[in-house]
Short mmCIF file of C-alpha atoms and ligand atoms in Angstrom, two decimals:
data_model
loop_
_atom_site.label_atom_id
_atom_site.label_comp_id
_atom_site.label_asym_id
_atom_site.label_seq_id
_atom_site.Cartn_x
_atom_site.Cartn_y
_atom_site.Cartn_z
CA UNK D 1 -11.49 -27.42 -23.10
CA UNK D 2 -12.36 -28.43 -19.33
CA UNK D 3 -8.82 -26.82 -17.53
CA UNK D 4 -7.25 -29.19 -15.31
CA UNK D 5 -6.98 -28.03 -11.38
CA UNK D 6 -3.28 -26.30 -10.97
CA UNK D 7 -1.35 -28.81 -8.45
CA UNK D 8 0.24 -26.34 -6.49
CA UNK D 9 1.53 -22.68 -6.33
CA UNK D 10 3.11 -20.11 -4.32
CA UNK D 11 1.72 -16.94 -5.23
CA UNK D 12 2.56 -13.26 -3.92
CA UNK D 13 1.07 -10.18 -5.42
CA UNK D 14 3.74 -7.19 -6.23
CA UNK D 15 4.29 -4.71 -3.55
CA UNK D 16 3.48 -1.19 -5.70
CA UNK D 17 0.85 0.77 -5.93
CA UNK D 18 -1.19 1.29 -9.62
CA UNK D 19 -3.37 4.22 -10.57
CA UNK D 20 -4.80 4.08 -14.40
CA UNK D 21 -7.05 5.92 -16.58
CA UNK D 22 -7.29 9.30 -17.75
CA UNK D 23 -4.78 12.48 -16.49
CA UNK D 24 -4.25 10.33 -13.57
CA UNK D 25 -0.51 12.06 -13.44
CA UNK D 26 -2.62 15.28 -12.00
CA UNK D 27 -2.44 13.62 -8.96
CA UNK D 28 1.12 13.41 -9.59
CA UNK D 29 1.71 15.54 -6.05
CA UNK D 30 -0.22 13.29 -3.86
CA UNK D 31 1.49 10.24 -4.99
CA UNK D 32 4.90 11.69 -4.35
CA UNK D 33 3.74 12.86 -0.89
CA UNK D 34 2.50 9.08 0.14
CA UNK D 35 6.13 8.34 -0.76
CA UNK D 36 7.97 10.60 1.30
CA UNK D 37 9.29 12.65 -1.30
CA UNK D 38 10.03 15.93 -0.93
CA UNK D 39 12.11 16.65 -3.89
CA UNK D 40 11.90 14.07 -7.12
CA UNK D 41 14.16 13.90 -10.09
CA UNK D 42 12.44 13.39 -13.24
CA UNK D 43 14.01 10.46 -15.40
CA UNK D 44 13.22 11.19 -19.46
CA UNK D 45 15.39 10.45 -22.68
CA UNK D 46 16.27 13.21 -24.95
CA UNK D 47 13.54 12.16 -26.97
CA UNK D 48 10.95 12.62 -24.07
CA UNK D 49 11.96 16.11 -22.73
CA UNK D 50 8.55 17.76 -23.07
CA UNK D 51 7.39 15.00 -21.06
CA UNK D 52 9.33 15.56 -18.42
CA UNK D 53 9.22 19.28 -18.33
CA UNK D 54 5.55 18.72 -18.12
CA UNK D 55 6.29 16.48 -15.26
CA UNK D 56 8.66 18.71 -13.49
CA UNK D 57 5.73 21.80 -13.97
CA UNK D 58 2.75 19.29 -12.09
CA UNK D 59 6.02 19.19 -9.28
CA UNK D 60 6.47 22.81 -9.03
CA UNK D 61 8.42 22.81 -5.67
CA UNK D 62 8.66 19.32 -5.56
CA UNK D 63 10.84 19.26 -8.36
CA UNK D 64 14.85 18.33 -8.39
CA UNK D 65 15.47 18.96 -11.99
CA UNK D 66 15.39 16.60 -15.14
CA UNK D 67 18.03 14.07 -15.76
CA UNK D 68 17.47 13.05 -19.72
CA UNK D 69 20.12 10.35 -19.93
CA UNK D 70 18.17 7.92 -20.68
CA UNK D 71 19.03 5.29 -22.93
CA UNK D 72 18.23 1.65 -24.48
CA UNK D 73 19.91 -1.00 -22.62
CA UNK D 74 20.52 1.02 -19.44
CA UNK D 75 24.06 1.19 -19.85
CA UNK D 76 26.10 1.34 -16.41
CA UNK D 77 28.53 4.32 -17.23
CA UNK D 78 25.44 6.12 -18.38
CA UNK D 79 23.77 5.08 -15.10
CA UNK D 80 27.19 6.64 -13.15
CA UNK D 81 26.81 9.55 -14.85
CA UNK D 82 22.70 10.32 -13.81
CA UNK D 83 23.83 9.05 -10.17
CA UNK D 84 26.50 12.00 -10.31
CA UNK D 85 22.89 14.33 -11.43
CA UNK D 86 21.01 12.44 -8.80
CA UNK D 87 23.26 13.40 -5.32
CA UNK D 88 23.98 17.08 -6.83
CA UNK D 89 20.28 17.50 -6.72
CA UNK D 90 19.43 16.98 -3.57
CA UNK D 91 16.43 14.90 -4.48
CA UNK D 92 15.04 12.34 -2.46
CA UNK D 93 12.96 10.55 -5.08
CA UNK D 94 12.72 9.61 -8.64
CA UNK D 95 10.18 9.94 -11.02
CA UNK D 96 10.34 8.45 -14.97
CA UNK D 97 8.09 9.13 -17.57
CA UNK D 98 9.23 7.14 -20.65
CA UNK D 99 9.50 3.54 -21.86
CA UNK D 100 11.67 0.40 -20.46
CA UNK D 101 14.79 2.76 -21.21
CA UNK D 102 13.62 5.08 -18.89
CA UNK D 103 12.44 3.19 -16.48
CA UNK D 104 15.46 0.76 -16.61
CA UNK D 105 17.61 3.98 -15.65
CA UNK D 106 15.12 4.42 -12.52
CA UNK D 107 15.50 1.51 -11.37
CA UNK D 108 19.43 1.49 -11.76
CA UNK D 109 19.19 4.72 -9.68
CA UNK D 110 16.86 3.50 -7.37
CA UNK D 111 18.40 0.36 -6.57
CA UNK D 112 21.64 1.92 -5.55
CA UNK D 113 20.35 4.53 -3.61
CA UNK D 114 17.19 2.95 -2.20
CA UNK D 115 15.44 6.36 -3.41
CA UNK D 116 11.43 5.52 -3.95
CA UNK D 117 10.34 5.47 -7.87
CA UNK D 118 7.38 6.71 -9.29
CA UNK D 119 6.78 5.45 -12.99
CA UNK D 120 5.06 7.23 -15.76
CA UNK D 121 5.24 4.46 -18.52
CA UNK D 122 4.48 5.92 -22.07
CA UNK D 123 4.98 2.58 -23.93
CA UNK D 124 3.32 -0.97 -23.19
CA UNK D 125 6.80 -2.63 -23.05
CA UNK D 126 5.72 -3.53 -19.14
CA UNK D 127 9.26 -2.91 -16.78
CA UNK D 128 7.08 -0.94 -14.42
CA UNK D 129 5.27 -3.95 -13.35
CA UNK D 130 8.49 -5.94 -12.87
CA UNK D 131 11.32 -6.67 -10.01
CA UNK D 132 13.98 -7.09 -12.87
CA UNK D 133 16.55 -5.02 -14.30
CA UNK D 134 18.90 -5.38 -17.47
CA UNK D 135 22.09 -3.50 -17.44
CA UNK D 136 25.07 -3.75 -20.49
CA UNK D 137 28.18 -2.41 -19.39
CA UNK D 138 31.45 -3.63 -21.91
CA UNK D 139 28.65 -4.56 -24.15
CA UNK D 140 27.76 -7.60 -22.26
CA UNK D 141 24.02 -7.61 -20.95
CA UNK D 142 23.50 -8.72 -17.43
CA UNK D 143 20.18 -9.11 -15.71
CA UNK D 144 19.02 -9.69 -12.00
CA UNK D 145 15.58 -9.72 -10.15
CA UNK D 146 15.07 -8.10 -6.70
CA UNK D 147 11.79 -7.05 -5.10
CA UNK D 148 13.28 -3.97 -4.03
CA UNK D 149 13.98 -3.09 -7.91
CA UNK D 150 10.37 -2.79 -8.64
CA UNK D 151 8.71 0.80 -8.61
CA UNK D 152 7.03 1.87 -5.72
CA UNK D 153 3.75 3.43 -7.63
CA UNK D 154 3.07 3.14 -11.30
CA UNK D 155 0.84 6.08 -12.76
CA UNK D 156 -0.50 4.96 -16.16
CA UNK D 157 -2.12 7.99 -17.68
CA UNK D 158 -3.71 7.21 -21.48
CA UNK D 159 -2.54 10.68 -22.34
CA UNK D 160 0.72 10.16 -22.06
CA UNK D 161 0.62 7.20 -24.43
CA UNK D 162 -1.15 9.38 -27.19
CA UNK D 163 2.08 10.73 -28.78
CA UNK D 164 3.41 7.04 -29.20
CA UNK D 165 3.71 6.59 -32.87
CA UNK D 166 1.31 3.59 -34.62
CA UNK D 167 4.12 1.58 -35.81
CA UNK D 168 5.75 2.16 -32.14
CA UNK D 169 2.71 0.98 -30.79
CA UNK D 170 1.70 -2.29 -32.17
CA UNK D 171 5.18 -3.48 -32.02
CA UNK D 172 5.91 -2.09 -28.07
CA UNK D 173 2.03 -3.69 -27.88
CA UNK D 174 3.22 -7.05 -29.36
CA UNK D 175 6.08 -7.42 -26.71
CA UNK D 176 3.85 -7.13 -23.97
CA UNK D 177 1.58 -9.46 -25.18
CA UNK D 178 4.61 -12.21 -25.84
CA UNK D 179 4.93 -11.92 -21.68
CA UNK D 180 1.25 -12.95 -21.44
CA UNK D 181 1.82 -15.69 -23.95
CA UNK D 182 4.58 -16.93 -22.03
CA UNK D 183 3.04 -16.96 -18.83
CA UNK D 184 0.41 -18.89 -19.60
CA UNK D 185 2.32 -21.71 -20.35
CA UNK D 186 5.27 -20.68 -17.50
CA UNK D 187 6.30 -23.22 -15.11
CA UNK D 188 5.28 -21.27 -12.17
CA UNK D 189 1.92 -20.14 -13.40
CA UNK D 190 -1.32 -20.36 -10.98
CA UNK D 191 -4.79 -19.42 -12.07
CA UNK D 192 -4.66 -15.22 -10.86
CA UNK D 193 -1.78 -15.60 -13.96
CA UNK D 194 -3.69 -17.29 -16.35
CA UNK D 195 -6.58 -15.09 -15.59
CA UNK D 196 -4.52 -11.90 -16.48
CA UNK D 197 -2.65 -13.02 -19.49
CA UNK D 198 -5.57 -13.89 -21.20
CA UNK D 199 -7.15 -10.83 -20.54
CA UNK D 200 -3.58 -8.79 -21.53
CA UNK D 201 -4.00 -10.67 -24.70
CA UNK D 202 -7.39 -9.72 -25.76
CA UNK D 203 -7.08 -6.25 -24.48
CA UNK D 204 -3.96 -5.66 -26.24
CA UNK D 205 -5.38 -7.50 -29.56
CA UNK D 206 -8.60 -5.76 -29.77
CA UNK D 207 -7.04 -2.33 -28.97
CA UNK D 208 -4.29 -2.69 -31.15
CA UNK D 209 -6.11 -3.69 -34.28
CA UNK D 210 -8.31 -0.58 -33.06
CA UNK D 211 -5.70 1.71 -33.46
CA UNK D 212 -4.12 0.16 -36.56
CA UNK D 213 -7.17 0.60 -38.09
CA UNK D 214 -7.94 4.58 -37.32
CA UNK D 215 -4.77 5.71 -39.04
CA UNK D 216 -4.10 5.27 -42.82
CA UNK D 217 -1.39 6.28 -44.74
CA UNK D 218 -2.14 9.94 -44.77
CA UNK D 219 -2.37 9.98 -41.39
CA UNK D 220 -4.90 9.46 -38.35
CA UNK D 221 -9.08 8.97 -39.72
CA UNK D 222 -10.25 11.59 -36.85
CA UNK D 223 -9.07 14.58 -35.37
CA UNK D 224 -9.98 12.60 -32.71
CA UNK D 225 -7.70 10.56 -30.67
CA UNK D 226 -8.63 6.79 -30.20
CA UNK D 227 -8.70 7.09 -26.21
CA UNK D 228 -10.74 3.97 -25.65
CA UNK D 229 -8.08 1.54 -27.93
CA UNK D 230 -5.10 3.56 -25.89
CA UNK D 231 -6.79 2.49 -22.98
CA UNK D 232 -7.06 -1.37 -24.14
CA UNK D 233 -3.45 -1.28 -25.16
CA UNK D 234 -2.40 0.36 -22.13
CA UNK D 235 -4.41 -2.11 -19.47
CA UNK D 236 -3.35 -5.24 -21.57
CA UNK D 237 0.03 -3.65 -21.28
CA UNK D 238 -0.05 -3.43 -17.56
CA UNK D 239 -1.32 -6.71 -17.05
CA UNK D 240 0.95 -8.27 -19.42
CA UNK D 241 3.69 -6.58 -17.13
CA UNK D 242 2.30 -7.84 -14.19
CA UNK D 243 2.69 -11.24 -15.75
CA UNK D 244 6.26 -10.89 -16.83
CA UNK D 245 6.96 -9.95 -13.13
CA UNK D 246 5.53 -12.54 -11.67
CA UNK D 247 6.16 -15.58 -13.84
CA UNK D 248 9.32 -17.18 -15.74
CA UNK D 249 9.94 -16.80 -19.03
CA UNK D 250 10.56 -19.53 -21.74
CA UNK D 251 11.82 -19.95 -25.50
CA UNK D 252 10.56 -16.79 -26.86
CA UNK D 253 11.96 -14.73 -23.91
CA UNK D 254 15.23 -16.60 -24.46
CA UNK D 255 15.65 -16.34 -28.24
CA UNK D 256 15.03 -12.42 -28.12
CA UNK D 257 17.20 -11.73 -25.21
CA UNK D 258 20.14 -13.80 -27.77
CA UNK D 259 19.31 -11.95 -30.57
CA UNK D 260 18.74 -7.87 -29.15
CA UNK D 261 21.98 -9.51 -26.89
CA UNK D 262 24.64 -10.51 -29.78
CA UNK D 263 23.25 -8.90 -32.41
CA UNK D 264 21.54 -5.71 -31.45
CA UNK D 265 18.43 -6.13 -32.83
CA UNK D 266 15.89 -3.75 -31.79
CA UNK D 267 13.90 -4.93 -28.63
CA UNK D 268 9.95 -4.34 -29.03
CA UNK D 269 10.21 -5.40 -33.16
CA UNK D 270 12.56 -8.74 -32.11
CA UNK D 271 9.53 -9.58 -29.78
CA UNK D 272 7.30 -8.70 -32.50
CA UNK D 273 8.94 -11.26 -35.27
CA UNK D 274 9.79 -14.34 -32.92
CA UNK D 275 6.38 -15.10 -31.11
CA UNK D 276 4.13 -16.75 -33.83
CA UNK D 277 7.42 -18.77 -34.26
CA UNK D 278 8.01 -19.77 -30.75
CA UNK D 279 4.52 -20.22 -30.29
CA UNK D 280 4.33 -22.52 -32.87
CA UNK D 281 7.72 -24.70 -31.28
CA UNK D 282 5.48 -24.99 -28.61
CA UNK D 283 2.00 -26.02 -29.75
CA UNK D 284 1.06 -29.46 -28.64
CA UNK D 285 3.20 -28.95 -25.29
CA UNK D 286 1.37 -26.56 -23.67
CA UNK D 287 -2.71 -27.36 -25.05
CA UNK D 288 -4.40 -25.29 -22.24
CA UNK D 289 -2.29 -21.94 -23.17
CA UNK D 290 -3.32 -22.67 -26.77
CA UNK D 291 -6.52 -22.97 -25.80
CA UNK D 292 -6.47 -19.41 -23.97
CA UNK D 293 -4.27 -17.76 -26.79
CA UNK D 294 -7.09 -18.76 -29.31
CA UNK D 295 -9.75 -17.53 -26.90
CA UNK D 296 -8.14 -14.01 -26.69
CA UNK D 297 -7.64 -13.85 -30.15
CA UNK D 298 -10.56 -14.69 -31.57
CA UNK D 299 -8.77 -17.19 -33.94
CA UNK D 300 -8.39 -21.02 -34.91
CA UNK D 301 -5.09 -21.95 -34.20
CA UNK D 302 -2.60 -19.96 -31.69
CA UNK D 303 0.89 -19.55 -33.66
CA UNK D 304 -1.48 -18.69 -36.72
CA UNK D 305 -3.74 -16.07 -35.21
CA UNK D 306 -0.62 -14.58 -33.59
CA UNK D 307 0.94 -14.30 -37.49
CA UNK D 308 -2.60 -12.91 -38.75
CA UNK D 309 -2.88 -10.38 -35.81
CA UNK D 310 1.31 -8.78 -36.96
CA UNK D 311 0.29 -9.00 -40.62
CA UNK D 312 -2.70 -7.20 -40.20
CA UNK D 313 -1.24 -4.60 -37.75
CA UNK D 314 1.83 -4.19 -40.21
CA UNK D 315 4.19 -5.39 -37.70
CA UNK D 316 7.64 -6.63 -38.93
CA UNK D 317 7.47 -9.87 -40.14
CA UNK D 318 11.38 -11.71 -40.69
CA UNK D 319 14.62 -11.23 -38.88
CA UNK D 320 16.07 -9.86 -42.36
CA UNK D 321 13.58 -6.55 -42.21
CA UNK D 322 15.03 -5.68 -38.43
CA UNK D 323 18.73 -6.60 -39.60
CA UNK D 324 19.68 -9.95 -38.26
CA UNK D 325 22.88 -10.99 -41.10
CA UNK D 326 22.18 -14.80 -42.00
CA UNK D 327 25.06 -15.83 -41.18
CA UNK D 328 24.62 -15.35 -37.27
CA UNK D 329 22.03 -17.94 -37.54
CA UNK D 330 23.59 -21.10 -36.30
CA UNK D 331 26.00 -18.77 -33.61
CA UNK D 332 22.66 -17.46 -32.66
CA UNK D 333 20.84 -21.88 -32.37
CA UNK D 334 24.23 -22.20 -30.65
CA UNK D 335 23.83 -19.64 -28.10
CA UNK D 336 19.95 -20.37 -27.53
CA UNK D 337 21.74 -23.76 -26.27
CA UNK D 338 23.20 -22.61 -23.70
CA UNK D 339 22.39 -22.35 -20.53
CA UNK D 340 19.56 -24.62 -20.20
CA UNK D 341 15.79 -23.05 -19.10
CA UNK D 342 12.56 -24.84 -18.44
CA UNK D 343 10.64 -24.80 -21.64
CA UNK D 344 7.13 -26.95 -22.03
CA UNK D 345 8.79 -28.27 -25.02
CA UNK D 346 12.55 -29.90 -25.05
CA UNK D 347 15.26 -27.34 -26.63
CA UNK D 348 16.47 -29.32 -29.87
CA UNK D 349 19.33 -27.37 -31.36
CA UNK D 350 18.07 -28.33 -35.77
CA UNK D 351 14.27 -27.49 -34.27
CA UNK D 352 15.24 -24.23 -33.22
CA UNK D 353 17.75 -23.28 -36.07
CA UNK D 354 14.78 -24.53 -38.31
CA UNK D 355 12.86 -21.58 -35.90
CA UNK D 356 15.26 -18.87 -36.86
CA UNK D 357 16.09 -20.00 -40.38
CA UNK D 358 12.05 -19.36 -41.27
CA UNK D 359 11.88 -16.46 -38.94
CA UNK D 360 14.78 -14.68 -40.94
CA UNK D 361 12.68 -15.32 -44.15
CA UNK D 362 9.68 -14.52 -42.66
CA UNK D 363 8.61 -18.09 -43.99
CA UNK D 364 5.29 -18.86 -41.58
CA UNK D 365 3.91 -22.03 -42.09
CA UNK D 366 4.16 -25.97 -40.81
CA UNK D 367 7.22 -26.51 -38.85
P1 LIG V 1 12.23 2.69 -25.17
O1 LIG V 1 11.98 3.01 -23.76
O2 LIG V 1 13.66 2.45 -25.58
O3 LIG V 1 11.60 3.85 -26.06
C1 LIG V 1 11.90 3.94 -27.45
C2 LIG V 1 11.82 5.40 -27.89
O4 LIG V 1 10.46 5.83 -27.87
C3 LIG V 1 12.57 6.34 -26.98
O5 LIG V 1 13.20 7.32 -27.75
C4 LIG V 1 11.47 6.95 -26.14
O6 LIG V 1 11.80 8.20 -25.61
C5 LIG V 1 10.35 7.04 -27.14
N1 LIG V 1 9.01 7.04 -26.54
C6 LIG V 1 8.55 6.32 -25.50
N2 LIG V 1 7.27 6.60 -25.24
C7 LIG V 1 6.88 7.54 -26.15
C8 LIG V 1 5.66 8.22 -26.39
N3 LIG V 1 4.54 7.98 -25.70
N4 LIG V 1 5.64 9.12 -27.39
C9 LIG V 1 6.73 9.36 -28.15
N5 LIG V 1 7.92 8.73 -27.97
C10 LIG V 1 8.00 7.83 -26.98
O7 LIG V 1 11.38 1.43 -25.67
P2 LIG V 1 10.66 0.26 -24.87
O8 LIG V 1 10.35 -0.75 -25.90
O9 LIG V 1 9.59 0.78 -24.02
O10 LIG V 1 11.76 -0.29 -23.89
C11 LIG V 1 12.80 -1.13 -24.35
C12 LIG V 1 13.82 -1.34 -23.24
O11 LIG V 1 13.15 -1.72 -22.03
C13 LIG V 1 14.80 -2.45 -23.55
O12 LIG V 1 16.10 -2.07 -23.09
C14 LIG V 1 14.28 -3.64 -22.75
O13 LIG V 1 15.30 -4.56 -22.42
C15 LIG V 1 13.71 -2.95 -21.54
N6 LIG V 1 12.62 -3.71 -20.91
C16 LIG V 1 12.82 -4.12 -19.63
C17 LIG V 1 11.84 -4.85 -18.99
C18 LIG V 1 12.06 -5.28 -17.57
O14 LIG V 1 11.19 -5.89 -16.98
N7 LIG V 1 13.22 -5.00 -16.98
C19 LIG V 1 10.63 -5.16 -19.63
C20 LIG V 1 10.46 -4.71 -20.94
C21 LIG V 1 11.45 -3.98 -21.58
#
């Protein structure tokens, strides 16, 4: 397909700094030095505390203590209580190892302090790449975008992703590559975008079938780990982040933001479930991001090789497996309704409770 010339843009490239490869945190010290910091606090959940004692060890004397509050959703009195840790320290800095949990916290800190923020992402979810920030507090979910939110200097070290479980990883993996997917058909997209999502999707397909692949059900095929598919995952990851921070989101965003929202599904496996769906809403609207989607992929048809790609990487495939009830279905259409966003397709309320309905039975297929 010949792509048609973009008819205008305003671009900016993010402000922080990116190392990647391999035990790129043992230059951990320098970084924290080109930020000014003399003393960081390290940012983990409980889950994650080896990580960050290994973090606080590269600080030696650089190092404030570890704050492991952590938590999904970045809740606010959570976020008081790690401010409290924060000024009794001393530090001067922050630095999180950890998914968008931990790095949501970060950025909570950092945003009300103006503290620099070193991350250390261990997932492929992508909030180090992004100037946005998602905070619940009375169990409503607010989220804002600021320049200053985004982290200063992003370290992505393949080691660190190593210990992320298989299952973790294709479906952290497949919401990373739903904010490539997105972007390519975003109404604020320019060509640098396009250029990166469609490499974050065929990094992040190819790597991720990689890694599916080397473990069975007894366990991993090598003693070996898979370093080169980490490293796919983890670059499609970064530039699928990139991509989410510099471009608006559409349905899919929107319908998984309602559903984690009001009915607390679980973030990385809601992305996981919806996108072949939303992609498929989509389709004829958008025939250039098609067009890219089945170039990354490798496949026919986009909404279908996205399906192919979770079934074949054992990624959750209906609403029902992840716990959405039925009956939140239409409440769920209803709220998608609301608050109107720029989609390439017109939001029809029966189209997209048709969407959910299918993607609760896990019923792929014509729309
Ligand atoms: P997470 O950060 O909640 O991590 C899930 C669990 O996995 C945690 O217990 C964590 O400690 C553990 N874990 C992480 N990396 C590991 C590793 N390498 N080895 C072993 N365990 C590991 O999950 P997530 O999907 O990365 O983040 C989800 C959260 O991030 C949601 O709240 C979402 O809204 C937010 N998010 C925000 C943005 C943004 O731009 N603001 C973007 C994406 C996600």
């Amino acid at each position: 397909m010949i792509e048609q010339p973009s008819q205008s843009f305003t671009f900016q490239f993010p402000a922080s700094r990116v190392l990647f490869g391999q035990r790129t945190t043992d230059v951990l010290q320098t970084e924290i030095e080109k930020l000014n910091i003399s003393k960081a606090l390290v940012i983990v959940t409980p889950q994650q505390r080896d990580a960050g004692n290994q973090i606080c060890e590269i600080l030696a004397q650089n190092n404030a203590g570890l704050c492991d509050l952590a938590q999904m959703h970045t809740p606010t009195d959570v976020t008081q209580k790690a401010l409290d840790q924060l000024q009794a320290s001393g530090a001067d800095g922050l630095v999180s190892i950890g998914g968008g949990s931990t790095i949501g916290l970060a950025k909570a800190l950092s945003i009300r302090t103006g503290l620099p923020h070193l991350a250390i992402p261990t997932t492929y979810a992508g909030s180090e790449m992004t100037p946005i920030l998602g905070e619940t507090a009375d169990g409503k979910k607010t989220t804002r975008r600021d320049p200053k939110i985004l982290p200063d200097t992003v370290i992505y070290d393949v080691a660190h992703t190593l210990t992320l479980p298989v299952s973790m990883s294709v479906t952290s993996g497949l919401n990373a590559m739903a904010h490539a997917v997105e972007a390519l058909y975003a109404k604020d997209r320019n060509p640098i975008i396009s250029l990166m999502a469609e490499r974050a999707i065929s990094q992040l397909c190819f790597g991720l079938r990689a890694l599916a692949q080397s473990f069975t059900d007894q366990g991993p095929q090598s003693a070996e780990p898979d370093t080169f598919a980490r490293a796919q995952c983890m670059e499609g990851a970064w530039l699928a982040g990139a991509c989410l921070g510099m471009s608006s989101m559409a349905i899919h965003h929107k319908l998984c933001h309602t559903l984690g929202g009001t009915f607390d599904l679980p973030h990385a496996e809601t992305h996981a479930v919806i996108l072949p769906y939303a992609v498929q809403y989509i389709g004829d609207a958008a025939p250039s991001a098609m067009a890219a989607i089945c170039r990354a992929l490798d496949a026919e048809e986009a909404s279908h090789g996205l399906r192919t790609l979770a079934e074949d990487l054992g990624a959750p495939t209906s609403l029902a497996q992840i716990g959405m009830p039925e009956d939140g279905l239409e409440h769920a259409a209803d709220i998608a309704m609301q608050n109107p966003y720029w989609n390439p397709r017109p939001l029809d309320r029966s189209a997209i409770l048709d969407l959910l309905t299918r993607a609760h039975q896990g019923r792929f297929g014509a729309a």
